[in-house]
Amino acid sequence: MAIDEIDGVKMVKPTHLSPTQVEGLRAQLIAERSEVDEPIEDPTEDADLADDPGTRLSERQAFEEMAARQTAVVEAIDHAIKRIDLGVYGTCEDCGVEIPFERLEAVPDAVLCINCQAKATG
C-alpha cells in the first residue's frame, strides 16, 4: 500500500491490483453503466392504463422508486470509475484496507471492505 496526497487529502493507493485487473474492472463498470443507464418508461404515460387513480398513483410510485434506484446505481458506478482515475480504486473508503480482487470482481463498484460494509448495513 502506498499513501498519496490528492487535493490535500491523504489517500491510500492500492498495490494489490495489477493494471490488467484494474482495466478489466473498469470495462466491467462501463458495461454495467450502459446497461443500467437505459431510459425507464413511465407506465403512467400508457394510454391503456386503468383509469383508476389508485392504480395510476401506485404505478407512478413504482416508477419513481425504479428511477431513484437506477440513479443510485449509476452514481455508484461513476464514483468507482472516478476512484480508478484517481488511482485509489480497490481501497476501503472508511478504513483504507485493500479490498480483495475477488470482492471487486463480484461487486466492481464496492468502495468498502467486507467489515466496513457490514458495519454500514448492520
PDB file of C-alpha atoms in Angstrom:
ATOM      1  CA  MET A   1       0.000   0.000   0.000  1.00  0.00           C
ATOM      2  CA  ALA A   2       1.269   3.477  -0.862  1.00  0.00           C
ATOM      3  CA  ILE A   3      -0.029   6.744   0.569  1.00  0.00           C
ATOM      4  CA  ASP A   4      -0.529   9.657  -1.802  1.00  0.00           C
ATOM      5  CA  GLU A   5      -1.996  13.116  -1.363  1.00  0.00           C
ATOM      6  CA  ILE A   6      -4.701  14.223  -3.788  1.00  0.00           C
ATOM      7  CA  ASP A   7      -6.181  17.707  -3.403  1.00  0.00           C
ATOM      8  CA  GLY A   8      -4.784  17.938   0.118  1.00  0.00           C
ATOM      9  CA  VAL A   9      -6.346  14.642   1.202  1.00  0.00           C
ATOM     10  CA  LYS A  10      -4.151  11.660   2.030  1.00  0.00           C
ATOM     11  CA  MET A  11      -5.320   8.614   0.110  1.00  0.00           C
ATOM     12  CA  VAL A  12      -4.116   5.060   0.208  1.00  0.00           C
ATOM     13  CA  LYS A  13      -3.147   3.788  -3.214  1.00  0.00           C
ATOM     14  CA  PRO A  14      -3.621   0.050  -3.632  1.00  0.00           C
ATOM     15  CA  THR A  15      -0.730  -2.099  -4.723  1.00  0.00           C
ATOM     16  CA  HIS A  16      -2.588  -5.415  -4.861  1.00  0.00           C
ATOM     17  CA  LEU A  17      -4.297  -4.865  -8.226  1.00  0.00           C
ATOM     18  CA  SER A  18      -2.444  -5.221 -11.499  1.00  0.00           C
ATOM     19  CA  PRO A  19      -3.092  -2.715 -14.298  1.00  0.00           C
ATOM     20  CA  THR A  20      -4.762  -5.536 -16.254  1.00  0.00           C
ATOM     21  CA  GLN A  21      -7.112  -6.276 -13.356  1.00  0.00           C
ATOM     22  CA  VAL A  22      -7.992  -2.594 -12.949  1.00  0.00           C
ATOM     23  CA  GLU A  23      -8.692  -2.154 -16.664  1.00  0.00           C
ATOM     24  CA  GLY A  24     -10.833  -5.304 -16.681  1.00  0.00           C
ATOM     25  CA  LEU A  25     -12.840  -3.958 -13.754  1.00  0.00           C
ATOM     26  CA  ARG A  26     -13.148  -0.564 -15.476  1.00  0.00           C
ATOM     27  CA  ALA A  27     -14.534  -2.290 -18.582  1.00  0.00           C
ATOM     28  CA  GLN A  28     -16.977  -4.219 -16.393  1.00  0.00           C
ATOM     29  CA  LEU A  29     -18.125  -0.969 -14.731  1.00  0.00           C
ATOM     30  CA  ILE A  30     -18.575   0.789 -18.081  1.00  0.00           C
ATOM     31  CA  ALA A  31     -20.572  -2.149 -19.475  1.00  0.00           C
ATOM     32  CA  GLU A  32     -22.724  -2.227 -16.338  1.00  0.00           C
ATOM     33  CA  ARG A  33     -23.323   1.504 -16.575  1.00  0.00           C
ATOM     34  CA  SER A  34     -24.505   1.319 -20.179  1.00  0.00           C
ATOM     35  CA  GLU A  35     -26.917  -1.497 -19.236  1.00  0.00           C
ATOM     36  CA  VAL A  36     -28.312   0.344 -16.221  1.00  0.00           C
ATOM     37  CA  ASP A  37     -28.496   3.758 -17.872  1.00  0.00           C
ATOM     38  CA  GLU A  38     -31.250   2.760 -20.310  1.00  0.00           C
ATOM     39  CA  PRO A  39     -34.288   5.043 -20.032  1.00  0.00           C
ATOM     40  CA  ILE A  40     -37.137   3.673 -17.945  1.00  0.00           C
ATOM     41  CA  GLU A  41     -40.582   4.060 -19.472  1.00  0.00           C
ATOM     42  CA  ASP A  42     -43.110   5.863 -17.299  1.00  0.00           C
ATOM     43  CA  PRO A  43     -46.098   3.485 -17.044  1.00  0.00           C
ATOM     44  CA  THR A  44     -48.449   6.375 -16.279  1.00  0.00           C
ATOM     45  CA  GLU A  45     -47.984   7.581 -19.848  1.00  0.00           C
ATOM     46  CA  ASP A  46     -49.584   4.353 -21.122  1.00  0.00           C
ATOM     47  CA  ALA A  47     -52.982   5.217 -22.584  1.00  0.00           C
ATOM     48  CA  ASP A  48     -54.234   1.694 -21.847  1.00  0.00           C
ATOM     49  CA  LEU A  49     -53.525   2.015 -18.136  1.00  0.00           C
ATOM     50  CA  ALA A  50     -56.636   1.725 -15.997  1.00  0.00           C
ATOM     51  CA  ASP A  51     -58.397   4.995 -15.230  1.00  0.00           C
ATOM     52  CA  ASP A  52     -58.357   4.150 -11.534  1.00  0.00           C
ATOM     53  CA  PRO A  53     -56.442   6.950  -9.748  1.00  0.00           C
ATOM     54  CA  GLY A  54     -55.139   4.435  -7.186  1.00  0.00           C
ATOM     55  CA  THR A  55     -53.620   2.305  -9.930  1.00  0.00           C
ATOM     56  CA  ARG A  56     -52.048   5.347 -11.565  1.00  0.00           C
ATOM     57  CA  LEU A  57     -50.594   6.502  -8.230  1.00  0.00           C
ATOM     58  CA  SER A  58     -49.233   3.039  -7.459  1.00  0.00           C
ATOM     59  CA  GLU A  59     -47.654   2.761 -10.912  1.00  0.00           C
ATOM     60  CA  ARG A  60     -46.187   6.259 -10.577  1.00  0.00           C
ATOM     61  CA  GLN A  61     -44.650   5.461  -7.185  1.00  0.00           C
ATOM     62  CA  ALA A  62     -43.137   2.243  -8.536  1.00  0.00           C
ATOM     63  CA  PHE A  63     -41.698   4.168 -11.497  1.00  0.00           C
ATOM     64  CA  GLU A  64     -40.178   6.825  -9.219  1.00  0.00           C
ATOM     65  CA  GLU A  65     -38.614   4.152  -6.977  1.00  0.00           C
ATOM     66  CA  MET A  66     -37.103   2.387 -10.008  1.00  0.00           C
ATOM     67  CA  ALA A  67     -35.744   5.688 -11.336  1.00  0.00           C
ATOM     68  CA  ALA A  68     -34.215   6.523  -7.929  1.00  0.00           C
ATOM     69  CA  ARG A  69     -32.558   3.078  -7.715  1.00  0.00           C
ATOM     70  CA  GLN A  70     -31.246   3.469 -11.251  1.00  0.00           C
ATOM     71  CA  THR A  71     -29.779   6.882 -10.406  1.00  0.00           C
ATOM     72  CA  ALA A  72     -28.109   5.485  -7.273  1.00  0.00           C
ATOM     73  CA  VAL A  73     -26.534   2.616  -9.237  1.00  0.00           C
ATOM     74  CA  VAL A  74     -25.241   4.955 -11.959  1.00  0.00           C
ATOM     75  CA  GLU A  75     -23.776   7.286  -9.302  1.00  0.00           C
ATOM     76  CA  ALA A  76     -22.050   4.353  -7.557  1.00  0.00           C
ATOM     77  CA  ILE A  77     -20.552   3.187 -10.853  1.00  0.00           C
ATOM     78  CA  ASP A  78     -19.402   6.709 -11.733  1.00  0.00           C
ATOM     79  CA  HIS A  79     -17.829   7.026  -8.268  1.00  0.00           C
ATOM     80  CA  ALA A  80     -15.928   3.758  -8.754  1.00  0.00           C
ATOM     81  CA  ILE A  81     -14.673   4.902 -12.171  1.00  0.00           C
ATOM     82  CA  LYS A  82     -13.539   8.201 -10.631  1.00  0.00           C
ATOM     83  CA  ARG A  83     -11.631   6.237  -7.960  1.00  0.00           C
ATOM     84  CA  ILE A  84      -9.901   4.292 -10.749  1.00  0.00           C
ATOM     85  CA  ASP A  85      -8.944   7.592 -12.405  1.00  0.00           C
ATOM     86  CA  LEU A  86      -7.576   8.899  -9.085  1.00  0.00           C
ATOM     87  CA  GLY A  87      -5.581   5.701  -8.558  1.00  0.00           C
ATOM     88  CA  VAL A  88      -7.301   4.809  -5.276  1.00  0.00           C
ATOM     89  CA  TYR A  89      -9.733   2.180  -6.551  1.00  0.00           C
ATOM     90  CA  GLY A  90      -9.606  -1.015  -4.538  1.00  0.00           C
ATOM     91  CA  THR A  91      -9.115   0.532  -1.107  1.00  0.00           C
ATOM     92  CA  CYS A  92     -11.814   0.881   1.532  1.00  0.00           C
ATOM     93  CA  GLU A  93     -13.044   4.463   1.859  1.00  0.00           C
ATOM     94  CA  ASP A  94     -13.524   4.014   5.619  1.00  0.00           C
ATOM     95  CA  CYS A  95     -10.501   2.120   6.911  1.00  0.00           C
ATOM     96  CA  GLY A  96      -8.072   2.173   3.961  1.00  0.00           C
ATOM     97  CA  VAL A  97      -7.591  -1.600   3.792  1.00  0.00           C
ATOM     98  CA  GLU A  98      -7.197  -3.141   0.344  1.00  0.00           C
ATOM     99  CA  ILE A  99     -10.433  -4.641  -0.986  1.00  0.00           C
ATOM    100  CA  PRO A 100      -9.736  -8.158  -2.330  1.00  0.00           C
ATOM    101  CA  PHE A 101      -9.849  -8.561  -6.110  1.00  0.00           C
ATOM    102  CA  GLU A 102     -12.459 -11.307  -5.732  1.00  0.00           C
ATOM    103  CA  ARG A 103     -14.838  -8.868  -3.999  1.00  0.00           C
ATOM    104  CA  LEU A 104     -14.246  -6.238  -6.683  1.00  0.00           C
ATOM    105  CA  GLU A 105     -14.913  -8.827  -9.379  1.00  0.00           C
ATOM    106  CA  ALA A 106     -18.250  -9.661  -7.755  1.00  0.00           C
ATOM    107  CA  VAL A 107     -19.128  -6.050  -6.840  1.00  0.00           C
ATOM    108  CA  PRO A 108     -16.977  -3.755  -9.002  1.00  0.00           C
ATOM    109  CA  ASP A 109     -18.484  -0.581  -7.532  1.00  0.00           C
ATOM    110  CA  ALA A 110     -17.604  -1.644  -3.958  1.00  0.00           C
ATOM    111  CA  VAL A 111     -15.922   1.161  -2.010  1.00  0.00           C
ATOM    112  CA  LEU A 112     -15.959  -0.549   1.386  1.00  0.00           C
ATOM    113  CA  CYS A 113     -14.231  -3.699   2.598  1.00  0.00           C
ATOM    114  CA  ILE A 114     -16.453  -6.508   3.902  1.00  0.00           C
ATOM    115  CA  ASN A 115     -16.035  -5.425   7.545  1.00  0.00           C
ATOM    116  CA  CYS A 116     -16.903  -1.772   6.933  1.00  0.00           C
ATOM    117  CA  GLN A 117     -19.791  -2.767   4.643  1.00  0.00           C
ATOM    118  CA  ALA A 118     -21.191  -4.987   7.408  1.00  0.00           C
ATOM    119  CA  LYS A 119     -20.929  -2.101   9.883  1.00  0.00           C
ATOM    120  CA  ALA A 120     -22.606   0.289   7.439  1.00  0.00           C
ATOM    121  CA  THR A 121     -25.543  -2.006   6.719  1.00  0.00           C
ATOM    122  CA  GLY A 122     -25.735  -3.813  10.050  1.00  0.00           C
TER     123      GLY A 122
END
